[in-house]
Amino acid sequence: MGNLLCCVQVDQSTVAIREQFGKFDSVLEPGCHCLPWMVGKRIVGHLTLRLQQLDVRCETKTKDNVFVTVVASIQYRPLAGKESDAFYKLTNTRSQIQAYVFDVIRASVPKLLLDDAFEQKNDIAKAVEDELEKAMSAYGFEIVQTLIVDIEPDENVKRAMNDINAAARMRVAANEKAEAEKIIQIKRAEGEAEAKYLSGLGIARQRQAIVDGLRDSVLGFSVNVPGTTAKDVMDMVLITQYFDTMKEIGASSKSSAVFIPHGPGAVRDIATQIRDGLLQGQSATQQ
């Protein structure tokens, strides 16, 4: 009905290209327009003004000979006032943009090592955008933004990189574990040394107390029983301690067999040995 009445409708964010007898006539903005077809005017196509996005996957290799797939996203739209150039000058806009992206990426990435390519994604995107802006403006298109959204190495390379990172982390963990074990051993050694030191002090004080007690016993017995010598008192005390010790060994349920020389004449020898040992211990303590 619109064509019969010589009227056409152009939707929002769209322009229509009008020709007269096959020649470009004008660009029709959104709205209703009169189209007198009797004089050869007609609509030959429409052009969207919306922002469009083209995702390009480009395979290339880095300076260290690692093959990667670079994924770039190009956002573009027709330039205001150049809609006719955008409609007539390019047959396939997306293929043209893709060709420029391939050219710039394959010229930029081979100059970089793999790690540098990841770090300089913005520089690669800037190079692609500058080249596209310069080329596509002549065809009536504006490059709004260019993004390098991903750099995908070969699967074997990714696996190797993950193994390297895992090995580095395991090495750090092993160093930390070794350092912790070293600290534990040092602290344990310090604790054992302190314990042995304190144990030695306790044994020394115990021996000193035994010697002091025996001395007091000998002196007290000599005073209360006239005619006895210090040697007689010492022999009696040592023999008493000897039999007390034998009693304790026999009463213990966990004791094993103890073989000692025993007999009527051996008691004096045992007392002499015990007395000599205590006297030597007292002498060493006083020194």
PDB file of N, CA and C in Angstrom, residues 61-162:
ATOM      1  N   LYS A  61      52.282 -17.045  15.247  1.00  0.00           N
ATOM      2  CA  LYS A  61      53.274 -17.566  16.176  1.00  0.00           C
ATOM      3  C   LYS A  61      54.075 -16.420  16.770  1.00  0.00           C
ATOM      4  N   THR A  62      54.623 -16.674  17.929  1.00  0.00           N
ATOM      5  CA  THR A  62      55.387 -15.655  18.643  1.00  0.00           C
ATOM      6  C   THR A  62      56.860 -15.744  18.262  1.00  0.00           C
ATOM      7  N   LYS A  63      57.646 -14.844  18.847  1.00  0.00           N
ATOM      8  CA  LYS A  63      59.071 -14.796  18.546  1.00  0.00           C
ATOM      9  C   LYS A  63      59.787 -16.066  18.979  1.00  0.00           C
ATOM     10  N   ASP A  64      59.289 -16.714  20.043  1.00  0.00           N
ATOM     11  CA  ASP A  64      59.890 -17.961  20.503  1.00  0.00           C
ATOM     12  C   ASP A  64      59.213 -19.185  19.894  1.00  0.00           C
ATOM     13  N   ASN A  65      58.584 -18.983  18.706  1.00  0.00           N
ATOM     14  CA  ASN A  65      58.041 -20.079  17.894  1.00  0.00           C
ATOM     15  C   ASN A  65      56.933 -20.866  18.597  1.00  0.00           C
ATOM     16  N   VAL A  66      56.087 -20.167  19.304  1.00  0.00           N
ATOM     17  CA  VAL A  66      54.913 -20.777  19.923  1.00  0.00           C
ATOM     18  C   VAL A  66      53.686 -20.336  19.130  1.00  0.00           C
ATOM     19  N   PHE A  67      52.924 -21.294  18.632  1.00  0.00           N
ATOM     20  CA  PHE A  67      51.724 -20.960  17.878  1.00  0.00           C
ATOM     21  C   PHE A  67      50.590 -20.603  18.835  1.00  0.00           C
ATOM     22  N   VAL A  68      49.969 -19.466  18.551  1.00  0.00           N
ATOM     23  CA  VAL A  68      48.882 -18.975  19.396  1.00  0.00           C
ATOM     24  C   VAL A  68      47.715 -18.553  18.504  1.00  0.00           C
ATOM     25  N   THR A  69      46.527 -18.551  19.096  1.00  0.00           N
ATOM     26  CA  THR A  69      45.327 -18.044  18.429  1.00  0.00           C
ATOM     27  C   THR A  69      44.900 -16.773  19.150  1.00  0.00           C
ATOM     28  N   VAL A  70      44.936 -15.662  18.432  1.00  0.00           N
ATOM     29  CA  VAL A  70      44.579 -14.360  19.001  1.00  0.00           C
ATOM     30  C   VAL A  70      43.121 -14.072  18.636  1.00  0.00           C
ATOM     31  N   VAL A  71      42.336 -13.785  19.649  1.00  0.00           N
ATOM     32  CA  VAL A  71      40.917 -13.475  19.449  1.00  0.00           C
ATOM     33  C   VAL A  71      40.733 -11.972  19.643  1.00  0.00           C
ATOM     34  N   ALA A  72      40.294 -11.294  18.571  1.00  0.00           N
ATOM     35  CA  ALA A  72      40.090  -9.842  18.611  1.00  0.00           C
ATOM     36  C   ALA A  72      38.613  -9.536  18.372  1.00  0.00           C
ATOM     37  N   SER A  73      38.112  -8.536  19.099  1.00  0.00           N
ATOM     38  CA  SER A  73      36.736  -8.071  18.916  1.00  0.00           C
ATOM     39  C   SER A  73      36.778  -6.639  18.386  1.00  0.00           C
ATOM     40  N   ILE A  74      36.178  -6.432  17.212  1.00  0.00           N
ATOM     41  CA  ILE A  74      36.171  -5.119  16.562  1.00  0.00           C
ATOM     42  C   ILE A  74      34.756  -4.555  16.631  1.00  0.00           C
ATOM     43  N   GLN A  75      34.632  -3.380  17.210  1.00  0.00           N
ATOM     44  CA  GLN A  75      33.336  -2.691  17.290  1.00  0.00           C
ATOM     45  C   GLN A  75      33.355  -1.508  16.319  1.00  0.00           C
ATOM     46  N   TYR A  76      32.379  -1.481  15.403  1.00  0.00           N
ATOM     47  CA  TYR A  76      32.394  -0.476  14.340  1.00  0.00           C
ATOM     48  C   TYR A  76      30.959  -0.068  14.001  1.00  0.00           C
ATOM     49  N   ARG A  77      30.834   1.043  13.255  1.00  0.00           N
ATOM     50  CA  ARG A  77      29.541   1.537  12.776  1.00  0.00           C
ATOM     51  C   ARG A  77      29.790   2.524  11.643  1.00  0.00           C
ATOM     52  N   PRO A  78      28.778   2.798  10.820  1.00  0.00           N
ATOM     53  CA  PRO A  78      28.948   3.766   9.716  1.00  0.00           C
ATOM     54  C   PRO A  78      29.165   5.180  10.244  1.00  0.00           C
ATOM     55  N   LEU A  79      29.978   5.929   9.557  1.00  0.00           N
ATOM     56  CA  LEU A  79      30.201   7.325   9.917  1.00  0.00           C
ATOM     57  C   LEU A  79      29.008   8.183   9.512  1.00  0.00           C
ATOM     58  N   ALA A  80      28.661   9.117  10.376  1.00  0.00           N
ATOM     59  CA  ALA A  80      27.572  10.034  10.047  1.00  0.00           C
ATOM     60  C   ALA A  80      27.967  10.906   8.856  1.00  0.00           C
ATOM     61  N   GLY A  81      27.092  10.988   7.877  1.00  0.00           N
ATOM     62  CA  GLY A  81      27.361  11.768   6.681  1.00  0.00           C
ATOM     63  C   GLY A  81      28.067  10.999   5.582  1.00  0.00           C
ATOM     64  N   LYS A  82      28.514   9.758   5.889  1.00  0.00           N
ATOM     65  CA  LYS A  82      29.195   8.941   4.883  1.00  0.00           C
ATOM     66  C   LYS A  82      28.480   7.606   4.683  1.00  0.00           C
ATOM     67  N   GLU A  83      27.170   7.627   4.851  1.00  0.00           N
ATOM     68  CA  GLU A  83      26.403   6.388   4.708  1.00  0.00           C
ATOM     69  C   GLU A  83      26.479   5.843   3.288  1.00  0.00           C
ATOM     70  N   SER A  84      26.544   6.736   2.304  1.00  0.00           N
ATOM     71  CA  SER A  84      26.611   6.270   0.911  1.00  0.00           C
ATOM     72  C   SER A  84      27.932   5.551   0.633  1.00  0.00           C
ATOM     73  N   ASP A  85      29.042   6.059   1.226  1.00  0.00           N
ATOM     74  CA  ASP A  85      30.323   5.364   1.069  1.00  0.00           C
ATOM     75  C   ASP A  85      30.274   3.987   1.716  1.00  0.00           C
ATOM     76  N   ALA A  86      29.687   3.917   2.893  1.00  0.00           N
ATOM     77  CA  ALA A  86      29.597   2.640   3.595  1.00  0.00           C
ATOM     78  C   ALA A  86      28.735   1.646   2.822  1.00  0.00           C
ATOM     79  N   PHE A  87      27.759   2.128   2.092  1.00  0.00           N
ATOM     80  CA  PHE A  87      26.859   1.233   1.345  1.00  0.00           C
ATOM     81  C   PHE A  87      27.461   0.798   0.015  1.00  0.00           C
ATOM     82  N   TYR A  88      28.131   1.711  -0.687  1.00  0.00           N
ATOM     83  CA  TYR A  88      28.551   1.428  -2.060  1.00  0.00           C
ATOM     84  C   TYR A  88      30.004   0.941  -2.180  1.00  0.00           C
ATOM     85  N   LYS A  89      30.893   1.383  -1.291  1.00  0.00           N
ATOM     86  CA  LYS A  89      32.313   1.149  -1.543  1.00  0.00           C
ATOM     87  C   LYS A  89      32.794  -0.247  -1.181  1.00  0.00           C
ATOM     88  N   LEU A  90      32.109  -0.914  -0.283  1.00  0.00           N
ATOM     89  CA  LEU A  90      32.530  -2.251   0.128  1.00  0.00           C
ATOM     90  C   LEU A  90      31.425  -3.267  -0.162  1.00  0.00           C
ATOM     91  N   THR A  91      31.859  -4.391  -0.726  1.00  0.00           N
ATOM     92  CA  THR A  91      30.899  -5.467  -0.958  1.00  0.00           C
ATOM     93  C   THR A  91      30.664  -6.270   0.322  1.00  0.00           C
ATOM     94  N   ASN A  92      31.761  -6.565   1.036  1.00  0.00           N
ATOM     95  CA  ASN A  92      31.672  -7.354   2.282  1.00  0.00           C
ATOM     96  C   ASN A  92      32.517  -6.654   3.346  1.00  0.00           C
ATOM     97  N   THR A  93      31.851  -5.883   4.180  1.00  0.00           N
ATOM     98  CA  THR A  93      32.568  -5.092   5.198  1.00  0.00           C
ATOM     99  C   THR A  93      33.296  -5.980   6.185  1.00  0.00           C
ATOM    100  N   ARG A  94      32.663  -7.048   6.640  1.00  0.00           N
ATOM    101  CA  ARG A  94      33.244  -7.907   7.667  1.00  0.00           C
ATOM    102  C   ARG A  94      34.509  -8.605   7.161  1.00  0.00           C
ATOM    103  N   SER A  95      34.486  -9.046   5.929  1.00  0.00           N
ATOM    104  CA  SER A  95      35.685  -9.685   5.368  1.00  0.00           C
ATOM    105  C   SER A  95      36.831  -8.687   5.234  1.00  0.00           C
ATOM    106  N   GLN A  96      36.507  -7.446   4.874  1.00  0.00           N
ATOM    107  CA  GLN A  96      37.543  -6.423   4.746  1.00  0.00           C
ATOM    108  C   GLN A  96      38.188  -6.130   6.099  1.00  0.00           C
ATOM    109  N   ILE A  97      37.362  -5.990   7.119  1.00  0.00           N
ATOM    110  CA  ILE A  97      37.901  -5.732   8.465  1.00  0.00           C
ATOM    111  C   ILE A  97      38.749  -6.916   8.929  1.00  0.00           C
ATOM    112  N   GLN A  98      38.264  -8.116   8.677  1.00  0.00           N
ATOM    113  CA  GLN A  98      38.998  -9.308   9.080  1.00  0.00           C
ATOM    114  C   GLN A  98      40.373  -9.373   8.420  1.00  0.00           C
ATOM    115  N   ALA A  99      40.449  -8.995   7.165  1.00  0.00           N
ATOM    116  CA  ALA A  99      41.731  -9.016   6.458  1.00  0.00           C
ATOM    117  C   ALA A  99      42.722  -8.047   7.094  1.00  0.00           C
ATOM    118  N   TYR A 100      42.276  -6.847   7.467  1.00  0.00           N
ATOM    119  CA  TYR A 100      43.171  -5.886   8.112  1.00  0.00           C
ATOM    120  C   TYR A 100      43.616  -6.389   9.495  1.00  0.00           C
ATOM    121  N   VAL A 101      42.703  -7.023  10.228  1.00  0.00           N
ATOM    122  CA  VAL A 101      43.062  -7.555  11.546  1.00  0.00           C
ATOM    123  C   VAL A 101      44.134  -8.634  11.407  1.00  0.00           C
ATOM    124  N   PHE A 102      43.956  -9.549  10.464  1.00  0.00           N
ATOM    125  CA  PHE A 102      44.959 -10.582  10.227  1.00  0.00           C
ATOM    126  C   PHE A 102      46.320  -9.962   9.910  1.00  0.00           C
ATOM    127  N   ASP A 103      46.309  -8.939   9.069  1.00  0.00           N
ATOM    128  CA  ASP A 103      47.563  -8.331   8.627  1.00  0.00           C
ATOM    129  C   ASP A 103      48.314  -7.718   9.806  1.00  0.00           C
ATOM    130  N   VAL A 104      47.610  -6.981  10.652  1.00  0.00           N
ATOM    131  CA  VAL A 104      48.283  -6.294  11.767  1.00  0.00           C
ATOM    132  C   VAL A 104      48.735  -7.291  12.829  1.00  0.00           C
ATOM    133  N   ILE A 105      47.891  -8.254  13.185  1.00  0.00           N
ATOM    134  CA  ILE A 105      48.252  -9.221  14.232  1.00  0.00           C
ATOM    135  C   ILE A 105      49.448 -10.056  13.794  1.00  0.00           C
ATOM    136  N   ARG A 106      49.434 -10.516  12.556  1.00  0.00           N
ATOM    137  CA  ARG A 106      50.537 -11.354  12.078  1.00  0.00           C
ATOM    138  C   ARG A 106      51.816 -10.552  11.841  1.00  0.00           C
ATOM    139  N   ALA A 107      51.718  -9.229  11.861  1.00  0.00           N
ATOM    140  CA  ALA A 107      52.921  -8.397  11.798  1.00  0.00           C
ATOM    141  C   ALA A 107      53.415  -8.005  13.184  1.00  0.00           C
ATOM    142  N   SER A 108      52.543  -8.017  14.183  1.00  0.00           N
ATOM    143  CA  SER A 108      52.917  -7.546  15.522  1.00  0.00           C
ATOM    144  C   SER A 108      53.334  -8.679  16.449  1.00  0.00           C
ATOM    145  N   VAL A 109      52.547  -9.739  16.509  1.00  0.00           N
ATOM    146  CA  VAL A 109      52.792 -10.809  17.475  1.00  0.00           C
ATOM    147  C   VAL A 109      54.130 -11.520  17.243  1.00  0.00           C
ATOM    148  N   PRO A 110      54.555 -11.798  15.990  1.00  0.00           N
ATOM    149  CA  PRO A 110      55.849 -12.478  15.811  1.00  0.00           C
ATOM    150  C   PRO A 110      57.053 -11.700  16.339  1.00  0.00           C
ATOM    151  N   LYS A 111      56.893 -10.446  16.684  1.00  0.00           N
ATOM    152  CA  LYS A 111      57.985  -9.662  17.254  1.00  0.00           C
ATOM    153  C   LYS A 111      58.083  -9.821  18.767  1.00  0.00           C
ATOM    154  N   LEU A 112      57.112 -10.524  19.361  1.00  0.00           N
ATOM    155  CA  LEU A 112      57.040 -10.615  20.816  1.00  0.00           C
ATOM    156  C   LEU A 112      57.207 -12.055  21.272  1.00  0.00           C
ATOM    157  N   LEU A 113      57.813 -12.217  22.453  1.00  0.00           N
ATOM    158  CA  LEU A 113      57.822 -13.517  23.108  1.00  0.00           C
ATOM    159  C   LEU A 113      56.438 -13.813  23.657  1.00  0.00           C
ATOM    160  N   LEU A 114      56.197 -15.079  23.991  1.00  0.00           N
ATOM    161  CA  LEU A 114      54.859 -15.475  24.437  1.00  0.00           C
ATOM    162  C   LEU A 114      54.430 -14.694  25.676  1.00  0.00           C
ATOM    163  N   ASP A 115      55.304 -14.603  26.666  1.00  0.00           N
ATOM    164  CA  ASP A 115      54.946 -13.870  27.888  1.00  0.00           C
ATOM    165  C   ASP A 115      54.723 -12.390  27.590  1.00  0.00           C
ATOM    166  N   ASP A 116      55.539 -11.828  26.683  1.00  0.00           N
ATOM    167  CA  ASP A 116      55.368 -10.415  26.334  1.00  0.00           C
ATOM    168  C   ASP A 116      54.060 -10.188  25.589  1.00  0.00           C
ATOM    169  N   ALA A 117      53.634 -11.154  24.799  1.00  0.00           N
ATOM    170  CA  ALA A 117      52.367 -11.018  24.070  1.00  0.00           C
ATOM    171  C   ALA A 117      51.197 -10.902  25.041  1.00  0.00           C
ATOM    172  N   PHE A 118      51.231 -11.671  26.102  1.00  0.00           N
ATOM    173  CA  PHE A 118      50.172 -11.568  27.116  1.00  0.00           C
ATOM    174  C   PHE A 118      50.221 -10.216  27.815  1.00  0.00           C
ATOM    175  N   GLU A 119      51.424  -9.734  28.088  1.00  0.00           N
ATOM    176  CA  GLU A 119      51.554  -8.468  28.807  1.00  0.00           C
ATOM    177  C   GLU A 119      51.224  -7.259  27.934  1.00  0.00           C
ATOM    178  N   GLN A 120      51.402  -7.387  26.618  1.00  0.00           N
ATOM    179  CA  GLN A 120      51.226  -6.246  25.718  1.00  0.00           C
ATOM    180  C   GLN A 120      49.976  -6.391  24.849  1.00  0.00           C
ATOM    181  N   LYS A 121      48.942  -6.983  25.403  1.00  0.00           N
ATOM    182  CA  LYS A 121      47.691  -7.117  24.650  1.00  0.00           C
ATOM    183  C   LYS A 121      47.134  -5.752  24.246  1.00  0.00           C
ATOM    184  N   ASN A 122      47.234  -4.789  25.138  1.00  0.00           N
ATOM    185  CA  ASN A 122      46.704  -3.462  24.832  1.00  0.00           C
ATOM    186  C   ASN A 122      47.467  -2.803  23.682  1.00  0.00           C
ATOM    187  N   ASP A 123      48.779  -3.038  23.634  1.00  0.00           N
ATOM    188  CA  ASP A 123      49.570  -2.480  22.529  1.00  0.00           C
ATOM    189  C   ASP A 123      49.171  -3.106  21.200  1.00  0.00           C
ATOM    190  N   ILE A 124      48.909  -4.414  21.202  1.00  0.00           N
ATOM    191  CA  ILE A 124      48.465  -5.079  19.973  1.00  0.00           C
ATOM    192  C   ILE A 124      47.100  -4.540  19.544  1.00  0.00           C
ATOM    193  N   ALA A 125      46.201  -4.387  20.512  1.00  0.00           N
ATOM    194  CA  ALA A 125      44.870  -3.861  20.196  1.00  0.00           C
ATOM    195  C   ALA A 125      44.969  -2.439  19.643  1.00  0.00           C
ATOM    196  N   LYS A 126      45.870  -1.627  20.208  1.00  0.00           N
ATOM    197  CA  LYS A 126      46.032  -0.258  19.728  1.00  0.00           C
ATOM    198  C   LYS A 126      46.552  -0.236  18.295  1.00  0.00           C
ATOM    199  N   ALA A 127      47.493  -1.119  17.977  1.00  0.00           N
ATOM    200  CA  ALA A 127      48.026  -1.184  16.608  1.00  0.00           C
ATOM    201  C   ALA A 127      46.938  -1.592  15.625  1.00  0.00           C
ATOM    202  N   VAL A 128      46.101  -2.563  15.999  1.00  0.00           N
ATOM    203  CA  VAL A 128      45.003  -2.994  15.118  1.00  0.00           C
ATOM    204  C   VAL A 128      44.007  -1.856  14.930  1.00  0.00           C
ATOM    205  N   GLU A 129      43.670  -1.172  16.011  1.00  0.00           N
ATOM    206  CA  GLU A 129      42.685  -0.084  15.920  1.00  0.00           C
ATOM    207  C   GLU A 129      43.192   1.058  15.046  1.00  0.00           C
ATOM    208  N   ASP A 130      44.457   1.423  15.207  1.00  0.00           N
ATOM    209  CA  ASP A 130      45.005   2.518  14.388  1.00  0.00           C
ATOM    210  C   ASP A 130      44.974   2.164  12.904  1.00  0.00           C
ATOM    211  N   GLU A 131      45.355   0.939  12.574  1.00  0.00           N
ATOM    212  CA  GLU A 131      45.370   0.525  11.167  1.00  0.00           C
ATOM    213  C   GLU A 131      43.959   0.471  10.592  1.00  0.00           C
ATOM    214  N   LEU A 132      43.020  -0.056  11.370  1.00  0.00           N
ATOM    215  CA  LEU A 132      41.635  -0.135  10.891  1.00  0.00           C
ATOM    216  C   LEU A 132      41.014   1.251  10.749  1.00  0.00           C
ATOM    217  N   GLU A 133      41.288   2.114  11.706  1.00  0.00           N
ATOM    218  CA  GLU A 133      40.728   3.467  11.654  1.00  0.00           C
ATOM    219  C   GLU A 133      41.199   4.195  10.399  1.00  0.00           C
ATOM    220  N   LYS A 134      42.464   4.047  10.094  1.00  0.00           N
ATOM    221  CA  LYS A 134      43.021   4.709   8.919  1.00  0.00           C
ATOM    222  C   LYS A 134      42.457   4.123   7.625  1.00  0.00           C
ATOM    223  N   ALA A 135      42.253   2.811   7.589  1.00  0.00           N
ATOM    224  CA  ALA A 135      41.785   2.168   6.356  1.00  0.00           C
ATOM    225  C   ALA A 135      40.282   2.282   6.177  1.00  0.00           C
ATOM    226  N   MET A 136      39.516   2.041   7.243  1.00  0.00           N
ATOM    227  CA  MET A 136      38.059   1.953   7.105  1.00  0.00           C
ATOM    228  C   MET A 136      37.385   3.317   7.040  1.00  0.00           C
ATOM    229  N   SER A 137      38.049   4.371   7.505  1.00  0.00           N
ATOM    230  CA  SER A 137      37.417   5.695   7.407  1.00  0.00           C
ATOM    231  C   SER A 137      37.206   6.105   5.951  1.00  0.00           C
ATOM    232  N   ALA A 138      38.062   5.614   5.065  1.00  0.00           N
ATOM    233  CA  ALA A 138      37.892   5.924   3.640  1.00  0.00           C
ATOM    234  C   ALA A 138      36.673   5.227   3.048  1.00  0.00           C
ATOM    235  N   TYR A 139      36.188   4.199   3.727  1.00  0.00           N
ATOM    236  CA  TYR A 139      35.015   3.468   3.251  1.00  0.00           C
ATOM    237  C   TYR A 139      33.749   3.844   4.022  1.00  0.00           C
ATOM    238  N   GLY A 140      33.848   4.870   4.870  1.00  0.00           N
ATOM    239  CA  GLY A 140      32.661   5.356   5.560  1.00  0.00           C
ATOM    240  C   GLY A 140      32.361   4.655   6.868  1.00  0.00           C
ATOM    241  N   PHE A 141      33.347   3.994   7.468  1.00  0.00           N
ATOM    242  CA  PHE A 141      33.120   3.290   8.736  1.00  0.00           C
ATOM    243  C   PHE A 141      34.021   3.855   9.825  1.00  0.00           C
ATOM    244  N   GLU A 142      33.483   3.865  11.037  1.00  0.00           N
ATOM    245  CA  GLU A 142      34.213   4.312  12.224  1.00  0.00           C
ATOM    246  C   GLU A 142      34.523   3.105  13.104  1.00  0.00           C
ATOM    247  N   ILE A 143      35.788   2.975  13.505  1.00  0.00           N
ATOM    248  CA  ILE A 143      36.191   1.911  14.432  1.00  0.00           C
ATOM    249  C   ILE A 143      36.067   2.475  15.851  1.00  0.00           C
ATOM    250  N   VAL A 144      35.077   1.994  16.561  1.00  0.00           N
ATOM    251  CA  VAL A 144      34.806   2.536  17.895  1.00  0.00           C
ATOM    252  C   VAL A 144      35.808   2.006  18.917  1.00  0.00           C
ATOM    253  N   GLN A 145      36.045   0.694  18.894  1.00  0.00           N
ATOM    254  CA  GLN A 145      36.976   0.104  19.859  1.00  0.00           C
ATOM    255  C   GLN A 145      37.461  -1.241  19.333  1.00  0.00           C
ATOM    256  N   THR A 146      38.714  -1.541  19.682  1.00  0.00           N
ATOM    257  CA  THR A 146      39.303  -2.831  19.331  1.00  0.00           C
ATOM    258  C   THR A 146      39.840  -3.482  20.597  1.00  0.00           C
ATOM    259  N   LEU A 147      39.446  -4.722  20.829  1.00  0.00           N
ATOM    260  CA  LEU A 147      39.844  -5.441  22.036  1.00  0.00           C
ATOM    261  C   LEU A 147      40.510  -6.753  21.659  1.00  0.00           C
ATOM    262  N   ILE A 148      41.622  -7.062  22.325  1.00  0.00           N
ATOM    263  CA  ILE A 148      42.216  -8.394  22.241  1.00  0.00           C
ATOM    264  C   ILE A 148      41.683  -9.163  23.455  1.00  0.00           C
ATOM    265  N   VAL A 149      40.689  -9.980  23.224  1.00  0.00           N
ATOM    266  CA  VAL A 149      39.981 -10.612  24.344  1.00  0.00           C
ATOM    267  C   VAL A 149      40.657 -11.889  24.816  1.00  0.00           C
ATOM    268  N   ASP A 150      41.498 -12.488  23.981  1.00  0.00           N
ATOM    269  CA  ASP A 150      42.130 -13.737  24.416  1.00  0.00           C
ATOM    270  C   ASP A 150      43.341 -14.052  23.535  1.00  0.00           C
ATOM    271  N   ILE A 151      44.311 -14.704  24.160  1.00  0.00           N
ATOM    272  CA  ILE A 151      45.463 -15.260  23.444  1.00  0.00           C
ATOM    273  C   ILE A 151      45.571 -16.712  23.884  1.00  0.00           C
ATOM    274  N   GLU A 152      45.329 -17.616  22.963  1.00  0.00           N
ATOM    275  CA  GLU A 152      45.257 -19.035  23.289  1.00  0.00           C
ATOM    276  C   GLU A 152      46.460 -19.774  22.701  1.00  0.00           C
ATOM    277  N   PRO A 153      47.405 -20.204  23.540  1.00  0.00           N
ATOM    278  CA  PRO A 153      48.510 -21.027  23.027  1.00  0.00           C
ATOM    279  C   PRO A 153      48.013 -22.435  22.692  1.00  0.00           C
ATOM    280  N   ASP A 154      48.872 -23.177  22.023  1.00  0.00           N
ATOM    281  CA  ASP A 154      48.571 -24.578  21.756  1.00  0.00           C
ATOM    282  C   ASP A 154      48.383 -25.334  23.073  1.00  0.00           C
ATOM    283  N   GLU A 155      47.557 -26.386  23.042  1.00  0.00           N
ATOM    284  CA  GLU A 155      47.247 -27.125  24.261  1.00  0.00           C
ATOM    285  C   GLU A 155      48.507 -27.692  24.919  1.00  0.00           C
ATOM    286  N   ASN A 156      49.437 -28.197  24.112  1.00  0.00           N
ATOM    287  CA  ASN A 156      50.677 -28.727  24.683  1.00  0.00           C
ATOM    288  C   ASN A 156      51.484 -27.635  25.376  1.00  0.00           C
ATOM    289  N   VAL A 157      51.471 -26.440  24.794  1.00  0.00           N
ATOM    290  CA  VAL A 157      52.191 -25.319  25.406  1.00  0.00           C
ATOM    291  C   VAL A 157      51.520 -24.912  26.716  1.00  0.00           C
ATOM    292  N   LYS A 158      50.198 -24.869  26.711  1.00  0.00           N
ATOM    293  CA  LYS A 158      49.478 -24.529  27.937  1.00  0.00           C
ATOM    294  C   LYS A 158      49.763 -25.547  29.034  1.00  0.00           C
ATOM    295  N   ARG A 159      49.793 -26.812  28.654  1.00  0.00           N
ATOM    296  CA  ARG A 159      50.086 -27.854  29.638  1.00  0.00           C
ATOM    297  C   ARG A 159      51.503 -27.693  30.186  1.00  0.00           C
ATOM    298  N   ALA A 160      52.454 -27.390  29.290  1.00  0.00           N
ATOM    299  CA  ALA A 160      53.837 -27.193  29.738  1.00  0.00           C
ATOM    300  C   ALA A 160      53.948 -25.981  30.662  1.00  0.00           C
ATOM    301  N   MET A 161      53.250 -24.901  30.324  1.00  0.00           N
ATOM    302  CA  MET A 161      53.273 -23.710  31.187  1.00  0.00           C
ATOM    303  C   MET A 161      52.692 -24.017  32.552  1.00  0.00           C
ATOM    304  N   ASN A 162      51.607 -24.778  32.588  1.00  0.00           N
ATOM    305  CA  ASN A 162      51.017 -25.156  33.871  1.00  0.00           C
ATOM    306  C   ASN A 162      51.980 -26.028  34.681  1.00  0.00           C
TER     307      ASN A 162
END
